Coordinates of N, CA and C in Angstrom, one line a residue:
M691 N 36.6 -80.5 157.4 CA 35.7 -79.0 157.3 C 35.6 -78.3 156.4
I692 N 36.3 -79.0 155.1 CA 35.7 -78.0 153.3 C 34.6 -78.5 153.9
Y693 N 33.8 -79.7 154.2 CA 31.9 -80.5 154.0 C 31.0 -79.6 155.2
K694 N 31.9 -79.2 156.4 CA 31.1 -78.7 157.4 C 30.6 -77.2 156.6
K695 N 32.0 -76.6 156.0 CA 31.5 -74.9 155.9 C 31.1 -74.5 154.4
L696 N 31.1 -75.3 153.9 CA 29.8 -75.8 152.7 C 28.4 -75.9 152.8
I697 N 28.2 -77.0 154.2 CA 26.7 -76.9 155.0 C 26.6 -75.5 155.2
K698 N 27.3 -75.2 155.6 CA 27.4 -74.0 156.1 C 26.1 -72.4 155.7
K699 N 27.5 -72.8 154.8 CA 26.5 -71.8 153.6 C 25.3 -72.6 152.6
L700 N 25.6 -73.8 152.9 CA 24.0 -73.9 151.6 C 23.1 -73.2 153.0
W701 N 22.9 -73.3 153.8 CA 22.1 -73.4 154.7 C 21.8 -71.7 154.9
E702 N 22.8 -71.0 154.7 CA 22.8 -69.5 154.8 C 21.9 -69.3 153.8
L703 N 22.3 -69.8 152.8 CA 21.3 -69.7 151.5 C 19.7 -70.0 151.4
K704 N 19.6 -70.9 151.9 CA 17.7 -71.6 152.4 C 17.4 -70.6 153.1
K705 N 18.3 -69.9 154.1 CA 17.8 -68.3 154.7 C 17.6 -67.3 154.1
N706 N 17.9 -67.6 152.9 CA 17.6 -66.3 151.8 C 18.8 -65.0 151.9
R707 N 19.4 -65.8 153.1 CA 20.9 -65.0 152.9 C 21.4 -64.6 151.7
P708 N 21.8 -63.5 150.6 CA 21.9 -63.2 149.5 C 23.2 -63.9 149.8
I709 N 23.9 -65.0 148.1 CA 24.6 -65.5 148.1 C 26.6 -64.4 147.9
Q710 N 25.7 -63.0 147.7 CA 27.4 -62.0 148.0 C 27.5 -62.0 149.5
Y711 N 26.9 -62.7 150.4 CA 27.7 -61.9 151.5 C 27.2 -63.3 152.2
V712 N 26.9 -64.4 151.9 CA 27.3 -66.0 151.8 C 28.6 -66.2 151.4
I713 N 29.5 -65.9 150.7 CA 30.5 -65.6 150.4 C 31.9 -64.5 150.4
G714 N 30.7 -63.1 150.7 CA 32.0 -62.1 151.0 C 32.4 -60.9 149.5
K715 N 31.4 -61.8 148.7 CA 32.4 -60.8 147.6 C 31.2 -60.8 146.1
A716 N 30.9 -59.6 145.7 CA 30.1 -59.7 144.7 C 31.1 -58.4 143.6
Y717 N 30.7 -58.4 142.3 CA 31.4 -58.7 141.3 C 30.6 -57.0 140.9
F718 N 31.1 -56.1 139.7 CA 30.7 -54.8 139.5 C 31.6 -54.7 138.5
F719 N 31.3 -54.3 137.2 CA 31.6 -53.9 135.9 C 33.7 -55.8 136.2
G720 N 32.8 -56.3 136.0 CA 33.9 -57.2 136.0 C 34.9 -57.4 137.5
M721 N 35.0 -56.4 138.3 CA 35.6 -56.4 139.6 C 34.9 -57.0 140.3
E722 N 36.0 -57.3 141.7 CA 35.5 -58.2 142.8 C 35.7 -57.5 143.8
F723 N 34.8 -56.9 144.9 CA 33.8 -56.0 145.9 C 33.8 -57.5 146.5
I724 N 34.7 -57.3 147.7 CA 34.5 -57.3 149.8 C 32.8 -56.5 150.4
V725 N 32.1 -57.5 150.1 CA 30.7 -57.4 151.0 C 30.5 -57.6 152.3
N726 N 29.8 -57.5 152.7 CA 29.5 -57.9 153.8 C 27.9 -57.2 154.1
E727 N 26.8 -57.5 155.2 CA 25.8 -57.1 155.8 C 26.0 -54.9 155.5
K728 N 26.8 -54.6 155.9 CA 27.3 -53.1 156.4 C 27.3 -52.3 155.4
V729 N 27.1 -53.1 153.8 CA 27.2 -52.3 152.7 C 26.1 -52.8 151.7
F730 N 25.0 -52.2 151.3 CA 24.9 -52.1 150.3 C 25.2 -53.2 148.9
I731 N 24.5 -54.4 148.5 CA 25.1 -55.1 147.0 C 25.5 -54.1 146.3
P732 N 26.0 -54.2 145.2 CA 26.3 -53.6 144.1 C 25.4 -54.2 143.0
R733 N 24.6 -53.1 142.4 CA 24.0 -53.8 141.4 C 23.6 -53.5 139.8
P734 N 23.5 -54.0 139.0 CA 23.9 -54.2 137.3 C 23.3 -52.3 136.9
E735 N 22.1 -51.7 137.7 CA 21.5 -50.5 137.3 C 23.0 -49.6 137.6
T736 N 23.5 -49.4 139.2 CA 24.4 -48.7 139.4 C 25.5 -49.2 138.7
E737 N 25.8 -49.6 137.8 CA 26.7 -50.4 136.2 C 26.9 -49.6 135.5
E738 N 24.9 -49.3 135.4 CA 24.8 -47.8 134.1 C 24.8 -47.1 134.5
L739 N 25.3 -46.2 135.6 CA 25.5 -44.7 135.8 C 26.1 -44.7 135.7
V740 N 27.5 -45.8 136.2 CA 28.5 -45.7 136.4 C 29.0 -45.3 134.6
S741 N 28.5 -46.3 134.1 CA 28.9 -45.9 132.2 C 28.4 -45.1 131.6
W742 N 27.0 -44.1 132.1 CA 27.3 -43.1 131.8 C 27.8 -41.6 132.2
I743 N 28.1 -42.4 133.1 CA 30.1 -40.7 133.4 C 30.9 -41.9 132.6
L744 N 31.4 -42.0 132.5 CA 32.4 -43.2 131.7 C 32.0 -42.0 130.6
Q745 N 31.0 -42.5 129.7 CA 30.8 -42.3 128.0 C 30.7 -40.0 128.5
D746 N 30.4 -39.8 129.4 CA 30.3 -38.5 129.1 C 31.3 -37.4 129.2
N747 N 32.7 -38.5 130.5 CA 33.5 -37.4 130.3 C 35.4 -38.0 129.9
K748 N 35.2 -37.6 128.8 CA 36.9 -38.4 128.3 C 37.8 -37.5 129.2
N749 N 38.1 -36.5 129.1 CA 38.6 -36.3 129.5 C 38.0 -35.6 131.3
T750 N 38.6 -36.5 132.0 CA 38.5 -35.8 133.2 C 39.9 -35.9 134.2
S751 N 41.3 -35.0 133.3 CA 42.1 -34.8 134.3 C 42.0 -33.8 135.0
N752 N 41.3 -33.2 135.1 CA 41.0 -31.5 136.4 C 39.5 -31.5 136.8
V753 N 39.1 -32.5 136.8 CA 37.8 -32.7 137.8 C 37.9 -33.9 138.9
K754 N 36.8 -32.8 139.8 CA 36.8 -33.6 141.2 C 36.2 -34.0 141.5
I755 N 35.8 -35.7 142.2 CA 34.5 -36.3 142.1 C 34.2 -36.5 143.3
F756 N 33.2 -36.5 144.1 CA 32.5 -36.5 145.0 C 31.0 -37.8 144.9
D757 N 32.0 -38.7 145.6 CA 30.5 -40.2 145.5 C 30.1 -39.8 147.0
I758 N 28.3 -39.4 147.0 CA 28.2 -39.4 148.3 C 27.4 -40.5 148.3
G759 N 27.8 -41.8 149.6 CA 26.8 -42.7 150.6 C 28.0 -43.2 149.3
T760 N 28.9 -43.5 149.4 CA 29.7 -44.4 148.9 C 29.7 -46.3 148.6
G761 N 29.2 -46.7 150.4 CA 28.7 -47.7 150.4 C 30.0 -48.7 150.2
S762 N 30.2 -49.8 149.5 CA 31.6 -50.2 149.3 C 32.5 -49.8 148.3
G763 N 31.9 -48.7 148.2 CA 33.4 -47.9 147.4 C 33.1 -48.3 145.5
C764 N 31.9 -49.0 145.3 CA 32.3 -49.7 144.2 C 32.7 -48.8 143.2
I765 N 32.0 -47.7 143.4 CA 31.7 -46.6 142.1 C 33.1 -45.6 141.9
S766 N 32.7 -45.4 143.0 CA 34.7 -44.5 143.4 C 35.6 -45.3 142.4
I767 N 36.0 -46.7 142.9 CA 36.7 -47.7 142.7 C 36.7 -48.2 141.1
T768 N 35.8 -48.1 140.2 CA 35.7 -48.4 139.5 C 35.9 -47.2 138.4
L769 N 35.5 -45.3 139.0 CA 36.2 -44.7 138.2 C 37.2 -44.2 138.2
K770 N 37.8 -44.2 139.3 CA 39.5 -44.4 139.1 C 40.1 -45.3 138.6
K771 N 39.7 -46.9 139.0 CA 40.3 -47.8 138.0 C 40.4 -47.8 136.7
K772 N 39.3 -47.4 136.3 CA 39.3 -47.1 134.7 C 39.4 -45.0 134.1
K773 N 39.4 -44.8 135.0 CA 40.1 -43.1 134.5 C 41.4 -43.3 135.5
P774 N 42.3 -43.5 135.3 CA 43.4 -43.0 136.5 C 43.9 -41.6 137.0
E775 N 43.3 -40.4 135.4 CA 43.9 -39.3 135.4 C 43.5 -38.9 136.2
I776 N 41.9 -39.5 136.8 CA 40.7 -38.4 138.0 C 41.7 -37.6 138.8
G777 N 41.7 -36.2 139.0 CA 42.5 -36.0 139.5 C 42.3 -36.8 141.2
H778 N 41.2 -36.6 142.1 CA 41.1 -36.6 143.2 C 39.3 -37.3 143.3
I779 N 39.5 -37.5 144.0 CA 37.3 -38.5 144.7 C 37.3 -39.0 146.1
H780 N 37.0 -38.0 146.1 CA 36.1 -38.2 147.9 C 34.4 -38.5 147.6
A781 N 35.3 -39.6 148.5 CA 34.0 -40.5 149.3 C 33.5 -40.8 150.4
I782 N 32.3 -40.6 150.4 CA 31.6 -40.1 151.5 C 30.8 -41.0 152.8
D783 N 30.5 -41.9 153.5 CA 29.2 -42.3 153.6 C 29.5 -42.1 155.3
F784 N 28.3 -42.4 155.8 CA 28.2 -41.9 157.7 C 28.8 -42.6 158.8
D785 N 28.9 -44.6 157.9 CA 28.9 -45.4 158.4 C 30.6 -45.7 159.0
Q786 N 31.6 -45.8 159.8 CA 32.8 -46.2 159.8 C 32.8 -47.7 159.2
E787 N 32.3 -48.6 159.6 CA 32.4 -50.4 159.4 C 32.1 -50.7 158.0
T788 N 31.1 -49.4 156.9 CA 30.9 -49.4 156.0 C 31.8 -48.7 155.0
L789 N 33.0 -47.7 155.7 CA 34.5 -46.7 155.1 C 35.3 -48.3 155.1
D790 N 35.2 -48.9 156.5 CA 36.3 -49.3 156.4 C 36.6 -50.7 155.3
I791 N 35.4 -51.2 154.8 CA 35.4 -51.7 153.7 C 35.6 -51.5 152.6
A792 N 35.3 -50.3 152.4 CA 35.4 -49.6 150.9 C 36.6 -49.6 150.7
R793 N 37.6 -49.0 151.9 CA 39.0 -48.3 152.2 C 39.7 -50.0 151.8
K794 N 39.1 -51.3 152.2 CA 39.6 -52.6 151.5 C 39.9 -53.1 150.3
N795 N 38.7 -52.1 149.6 CA 38.4 -52.2 148.5 C 39.2 -52.2 147.4
A796 N 39.9 -50.5 148.0 CA 40.7 -49.8 147.2 C 42.4 -50.1 147.2
E797 N 41.9 -50.7 148.0 CA 42.8 -50.8 148.9 C 43.8 -52.5 147.5
L798 N 42.5 -53.5 147.5 CA 42.3 -54.3 146.6 C 42.7 -54.2 145.6
H799 N 42.1 -52.7 144.6 CA 42.1 -52.2 143.6 C 43.6 -51.8 143.6
N800 N 44.1 -51.2 144.3 CA 45.2 -50.5 143.9 C 44.6 -49.0 144.0
V801 N 44.1 -48.6 143.9 CA 43.7 -46.8 143.9 C 43.3 -46.2 145.4
E802 N 44.0 -44.7 144.8 CA 43.4 -44.1 145.7 C 42.5 -42.7 145.7
I803 N 41.5 -43.0 147.1 CA 40.5 -42.1 147.2 C 40.5 -42.1 148.2
S804 N 40.2 -40.6 148.2 CA 40.2 -40.1 150.1 C 38.4 -40.6 150.4
F805 N 38.6 -41.0 151.7 CA 37.0 -41.7 152.5 C 37.0 -40.7 153.3
K806 N 35.7 -40.0 154.0 CA 35.7 -39.2 154.9 C 34.2 -39.8 155.2
K807 N 34.2 -40.1 156.6 CA 33.1 -40.2 157.5 C 31.9 -38.5 158.0
V808 N 31.0 -39.2 157.2 CA 30.1 -37.8 157.0 C 28.3 -39.0 157.0
D809 N 28.0 -38.0 158.3 CA 26.5 -37.8 158.2 C 25.7 -36.9 157.3
F810 N 25.8 -37.4 156.0 CA 25.2 -36.2 155.4 C 24.1 -35.8 155.4
L811 N 23.1 -36.0 156.6 CA 21.4 -35.3 156.6 C 21.7 -34.7 157.8
K812 N 22.9 -34.9 158.3 CA 23.2 -33.6 159.8 C 23.9 -32.7 159.1
D813 N 25.5 -33.3 158.7 CA 26.5 -32.4 158.7 C 26.5 -31.4 157.6
S814 N 27.5 -31.0 157.6 CA 27.8 -30.6 155.7 C 29.1 -30.7 155.4
I815 N 29.5 -31.1 154.7 CA 30.8 -31.9 153.8 C 32.1 -30.2 153.4
S816 N 32.3 -30.3 155.2 CA 33.1 -28.8 155.4 C 33.9 -29.3 155.0
F817 N 34.4 -29.9 154.2 CA 36.6 -30.2 154.5 C 36.3 -30.3 153.1
I818 N 36.2 -29.7 152.3 CA 35.5 -29.4 150.6 C 35.7 -27.4 150.8
P819 N 36.9 -27.4 149.7 CA 36.8 -25.8 150.4 C 36.5 -25.4 148.7
K820 N 35.6 -23.9 149.1 CA 35.7 -23.7 147.4 C 36.9 -23.1 146.1
R821 N 36.7 -23.0 145.3 CA 37.2 -23.4 143.8 C 37.0 -22.1 143.0
N822 N 37.8 -22.3 141.8 CA 37.9 -21.4 141.3 C 36.5 -21.5 140.6
E823 N 35.8 -20.4 139.9 CA 35.0 -20.6 139.0 C 34.6 -20.6 137.8
N824 N 36.1 -21.7 137.0 CA 36.7 -22.5 135.9 C 36.6 -24.1 136.6
S825 N 36.1 -23.9 137.8 CA 36.7 -25.9 138.6 C 35.2 -26.5 137.9
V826 N 35.3 -27.6 137.5 CA 34.8 -28.7 137.1 C 34.3 -29.9 138.3
S827 N 33.6 -30.3 138.6 CA 32.7 -31.3 139.9 C 32.3 -31.8 139.2
I828 N 32.3 -33.4 139.6 CA 31.2 -34.4 138.7 C 30.7 -34.7 140.2
I829 N 29.5 -34.8 140.9 CA 29.0 -35.3 142.0 C 28.1 -36.7 141.0
V830 N 28.4 -38.0 142.4 CA 27.7 -38.9 141.7 C 26.7 -39.6 142.8
S831 N 25.6 -40.2 143.5 CA 24.9 -40.7 143.9 C 23.8 -41.7 144.1
N832 N 24.1 -43.0 144.4 CA 23.4 -43.4 145.1 C 22.5 -43.5 146.0
P833 N 21.9 -43.0 146.9 CA 21.4 -43.2 148.1 C 20.1 -43.6 148.2
P834 N 19.7 -44.0 149.6 CA 18.4 -44.6 149.5 C 17.6 -43.9 148.8
Y835 N 16.2 -44.3 148.2 CA 15.7 -43.5 147.5 C 14.4 -44.9 147.9
I836 N 14.5 -46.0 148.9 CA 12.5 -46.3 148.8 C 12.0 -46.1 149.6
R837 N 10.9 -45.8 149.1 CA 9.6 -45.5 150.5 C 9.5 -46.7 151.2
L838 N 9.5 -46.3 153.0 CA 9.0 -46.7 153.3 C 7.5 -48.2 152.8
S839 N 6.7 -47.6 152.3 CA 4.8 -48.2 151.6 C 6.0 -48.7 150.4
E840 N 6.9 -48.7 150.4 CA 7.3 -50.0 149.1 C 7.7 -51.2 149.6
K841 N 8.7 -51.0 150.6 CA 8.9 -52.1 151.2 C 8.2 -53.4 151.2
K842 N 7.2 -54.0 150.6 CA 6.4 -54.7 150.5 C 6.5 -55.5 148.6
L843 N 7.3 -54.8 148.2 CA 7.2 -54.6 146.4 C 9.3 -55.5 146.7
L844 N 9.9 -55.2 147.6 CA 11.0 -56.7 147.5 C 10.9 -57.5 147.7
H845 N 12.0 -58.3 147.9 CA 12.3 -59.4 147.9 C 12.5 -59.5 148.9
Q846 N 11.9 -60.7 150.1 CA 12.5 -61.1 151.3 C 13.7 -61.0 151.9
N847 N 15.3 -61.6 150.7 CA 16.1 -61.5 151.4 C 16.6 -60.0 151.0
I848 N 16.6 -59.0 150.7 CA 16.6 -57.5 150.7 C 16.3 -57.1 152.1
I849 N 15.1 -57.4 152.1 CA 14.6 -56.7 153.7 C 15.1 -57.0 155.3
Q850 N 16.0 -58.3 154.7 CA 16.4 -59.0 156.2 C 17.6 -58.9 156.2
Y851 N 18.5 -58.5 154.9 CA 20.1 -58.6 155.3 C 20.4 -57.1 155.3
E852 N 20.0 -56.3 154.0 CA 20.8 -55.2 153.7 C 20.4 -54.7 153.9
P853 N 21.4 -53.5 154.7 CA 21.0 -52.6 155.5 C 20.2 -51.5 154.9
F854 N 19.3 -51.5 156.1 CA 18.2 -50.8 155.9 C 18.3 -49.1 155.9
Q855 N 19.7 -48.8 156.5 CA 19.5 -46.9 156.0 C 20.3 -46.8 154.7
A856 N 20.8 -47.6 153.4 CA 20.9 -47.8 152.6 C 19.9 -47.5 151.4
L857 N 18.8 -47.9 151.9 CA 17.5 -48.7 150.9 C 16.4 -47.8 151.5
F858 N 15.6 -47.3 152.7 CA 14.8 -46.9 153.1 C 14.7 -44.8 153.3
V859 N 14.0 -44.7 152.7 CA 13.3 -43.2 153.1 C 12.0 -43.2 153.6
P860 N 11.4 -41.7 154.6 CA 10.4 -41.8 155.1 C 9.0 -41.2 153.9
D861 N 8.0 -41.7 153.9 CA 7.5 -41.3 152.7 C 6.6 -40.1 152.7
E862 N 6.9 -39.3 153.4 CA 6.7 -38.1 153.7 C 7.7 -36.9 153.2
D863 N 8.9 -37.7 153.0 CA 9.6 -36.8 152.2 C 10.9 -37.8 151.3
P864 N 10.2 -38.3 150.7 CA 11.1 -39.6 149.8 C 12.4 -38.7 149.0
L865 N 12.1 -37.4 148.4 CA 13.9 -36.7 147.5 C 14.5 -36.2 149.2
I866 N 14.7 -36.3 150.7 CA 15.0 -35.9 151.5 C 16.6 -36.0 150.8
F867 N 17.3 -36.8 150.6 CA 19.1 -37.3 150.3 C 19.2 -36.1 149.1
Y868 N 18.6 -36.2 147.4 CA 18.6 -35.6 146.6 C 18.4 -34.0 147.0
K869 N 17.6 -33.3 147.8 CA 17.4 -31.4 148.5 C 18.9 -31.8 149.0
K870 N 19.5 -32.5 149.6 CA 20.4 -31.9 150.5 C 21.8 -32.3 149.3
I871 N 21.5 -32.7 149.0 CA 23.0 -33.1 147.6 C 22.8 -31.8 147.0
S872 N 21.9 -31.5 146.4 CA 21.5 -30.4 145.8 C 22.2 -29.0 146.5
F873 N 20.7 -28.8 147.5 CA 21.4 -27.5 148.2 C 23.0 -27.6 148.7
W874 N 23.6 -28.4 149.4 CA 25.0 -28.5 149.0 C 25.8 -28.1 147.9
I875 N 25.5 -28.2 146.8 CA 26.0 -27.9 145.4 C 26.0 -26.5 145.8
K876 N 25.1 -26.0 145.9 CA 24.8 -24.9 145.4 C 25.5 -23.6 146.6
K877 N 25.6 -24.3 148.0 CA 25.8 -23.8 149.1 C 27.7 -23.9 148.4
K878 N 28.0 -24.4 148.9 CA 29.4 -24.9 149.0 C 30.5 -25.5 147.7
L879 N 30.0 -25.5 146.3 CA 30.7 -25.8 145.3 C 30.7 -24.6 144.3
T880 N 31.9 -24.4 143.1 CA 32.1 -23.0 142.9 C 31.9 -23.9 140.9
G881 N 31.6 -22.8 140.1 CA 32.4 -23.9 138.7 C 31.3 -24.2 138.4
V882 N 31.7 -25.5 137.5 CA 30.6 -26.4 136.6 C 30.1 -27.7 137.7
V883 N 29.4 -27.9 137.8 CA 29.1 -28.9 138.2 C 28.4 -30.2 137.8
Y884 N 28.7 -30.6 137.2 CA 27.5 -32.0 136.9 C 27.2 -33.0 138.4
V885 N 25.6 -33.7 138.1 CA 25.4 -34.4 139.4 C 25.0 -35.4 138.6
Y886 N 25.1 -37.0 138.5 CA 24.4 -38.1 138.3 C 23.8 -38.8 139.1
F887 N 22.5 -38.5 139.2 CA 21.6 -39.5 140.8 C 21.1 -40.7 139.8
E888 N 21.4 -42.4 140.5 CA 20.2 -42.8 140.7 C 19.3 -42.8 141.4
I889 N 17.8 -43.1 140.5 CA 16.8 -42.3 141.4 C 15.8 -43.9 141.9
N890 N 14.6 -43.5 142.5 CA 13.5 -44.3 142.2 C 12.5 -44.2 141.4
Q891 N 12.4 -45.6 140.8 CA 11.4 -45.2 139.0 C 10.1 -44.7 139.1
F892 N 9.2 -44.7 140.3 CA 8.2 -44.2 140.8 C 8.2 -42.6 141.5
I893 N 8.8 -42.4 141.3 CA 9.2 -40.2 141.8 C 9.8 -39.6 141.2
Y894 N 10.2 -40.0 139.5 CA 11.7 -39.9 138.8 C 10.6 -38.6 138.5
L895 N 9.6 -37.9 138.0 CA 8.8 -36.9 138.0 C 9.0 -35.7 139.1
E896 N 8.5 -36.0 140.0 CA 9.0 -35.1 140.9 C 10.7 -34.7 141.6
I897 N 11.7 -35.7 141.0 CA 12.8 -35.4 141.1 C 13.5 -34.3 139.9
I898 N 12.7 -34.8 139.1 CA 12.6 -33.9 137.4 C 12.1 -32.2 138.1
D899 N 11.4 -32.3 139.2 CA 10.5 -31.1 138.7 C 10.7 -30.4 140.1
F900 N 12.3 -31.1 141.0 CA 12.7 -30.6 142.1 C 14.0 -29.8 141.2
L901 N 15.1 -30.3 140.9 CA 15.8 -30.1 140.5 C 15.6 -28.9 139.3
K902 N 15.1 -29.1 138.5 CA 14.7 -27.4 137.6 C 14.2 -26.6 138.5
K903 N 13.3 -27.1 139.9 CA 12.8 -25.3 141.0 C 13.8 -25.0 140.9
I904 N 15.3 -25.8 141.6 CA 16.3 -24.6 141.7 C 17.6 -24.7 141.3
G905 N 17.2 -24.8 140.4 CA 18.1 -24.7 139.3 C 19.1 -25.1 138.5
F906 N 18.7 -26.4 138.2 CA 19.5 -27.3 137.5 C 19.6 -27.3 135.9
L907 N 20.1 -27.5 135.3 CA 20.3 -27.3 133.6 C 20.7 -29.0 133.4
N908 N 20.0 -28.8 131.7 CA 20.1 -30.1 130.7 C 19.7 -30.9 131.7
I909 N 19.1 -31.5 131.7 CA 18.6 -32.2 132.9 C 18.1 -33.6 132.3
K910 N 18.7 -34.6 131.9 CA 18.2 -36.3 131.1 C 17.9 -36.5 132.0
I911 N 17.3 -37.9 131.9 CA 17.0 -38.7 132.6 C 17.0 -40.5 131.5
R912 N 17.5 -41.5 132.1 CA 17.4 -42.9 131.5 C 16.8 -44.0 132.3
K913 N 16.9 -44.6 131.3 CA 16.1 -46.2 131.6 C 16.9 -47.1 131.7
D914 N 16.9 -48.0 132.8 CA 17.8 -49.3 133.3 C 17.8 -50.5 132.4
F915 N 18.6 -51.3 132.2 CA 18.2 -52.6 131.8 C 16.5 -53.1 132.0
Q916 N 15.7 -52.5 132.6 CA 14.9 -53.1 132.7 C 13.8 -52.5 132.3
G917 N 14.1 -51.1 131.9 CA 12.6 -50.4 131.0 C 12.7 -49.8 131.8
F918 N 13.4 -49.1 133.6 CA 12.5 -48.1 134.7 C 13.7 -46.9 134.4
F919 N 12.9 -45.6 134.5 CA 13.7 -44.8 134.8 C 14.3 -44.7 136.5
R920 N 15.6 -44.6 135.6 CA 16.6 -45.1 137.2 C 17.8 -43.8 137.0
M921 N 18.1 -43.4 136.0 CA 19.1 -42.4 136.0 C 18.9 -41.4 135.8
I922 N 18.9 -40.1 136.2 CA 19.3 -38.5 136.0 C 20.6 -38.1 136.3
R923 N 20.9 -37.2 134.9 CA 22.2 -35.8 134.9 C 21.5 -34.6 134.7
A924 N 22.2 -33.9 135.6 CA 21.5 -33.1 135.3 C 22.7 -31.7 135.4
V925 N 22.9 -30.3 135.6 CA 24.3 -29.7 135.6 C 23.6 -28.2 135.9
Y926 N 24.6 -27.9 136.8 CA 24.6 -26.6 138.5 C 25.7 -25.8 137.3
Y927 N 25.6 -25.1 137.3 CA 26.3 -23.4 136.9 C 26.3 -22.6 138.1
I928 N 28.1 -22.2 138.9 CA 27.9 -21.3 139.5 C 28.7 -20.0 139.7
D929 N 28.5 -18.9 140.1 CA 29.7 -18.3 139.8 C 29.9 -17.7 141.2
K930 N 30.8 -17.4 141.6 CA 30.9 -17.0 143.0 C 32.4 -16.0 143.1

């Protein structure tokens, strides 16, 4: 029986299925996460994004965090695990099966996260109440950002097995998720909002220009461990 299972897994690997999907788990910040083809495999560059948030926010007791496009839940769960004093984390995704995996991961690590099914491109996050002008929010998102024309640059195992909707955006509007999230922030939130985005290194200047034009301040960009511009942090001050 063990031999048959081993042969099956070796055959899957031979067919380019990512090892994380073959064994059903991936590691992020040294923590184990359940994964399958419904969720994007956590990446080292996303660990760097989470590290940036942790470094910046030493006092998080009165901060609310919104993880938009949570996938496996690795960002939300790691933040809550490393900073248990965080008041509340809302983790949002459009797919119920994806959220089911994220919930299992939250249970695995014994953290409390509020998971919500929202198709962010179609629906607003209406369940979040407006708060006072002294409130502080952190928005973190690793949204789809690979243009369809860049598909040829990816390894075949990514194209074959990882969820299409977690990867690609149309060439004619590659900032679609950044725009939607940013305009939602302006419309729905109050107080000080810190935004942390993982980004496409080929269009980082367009993202910076967009954030500047709509009023985001203190924009910082960072390279990942491979030397690519991969992360942006910005601040928005909202008085209502």
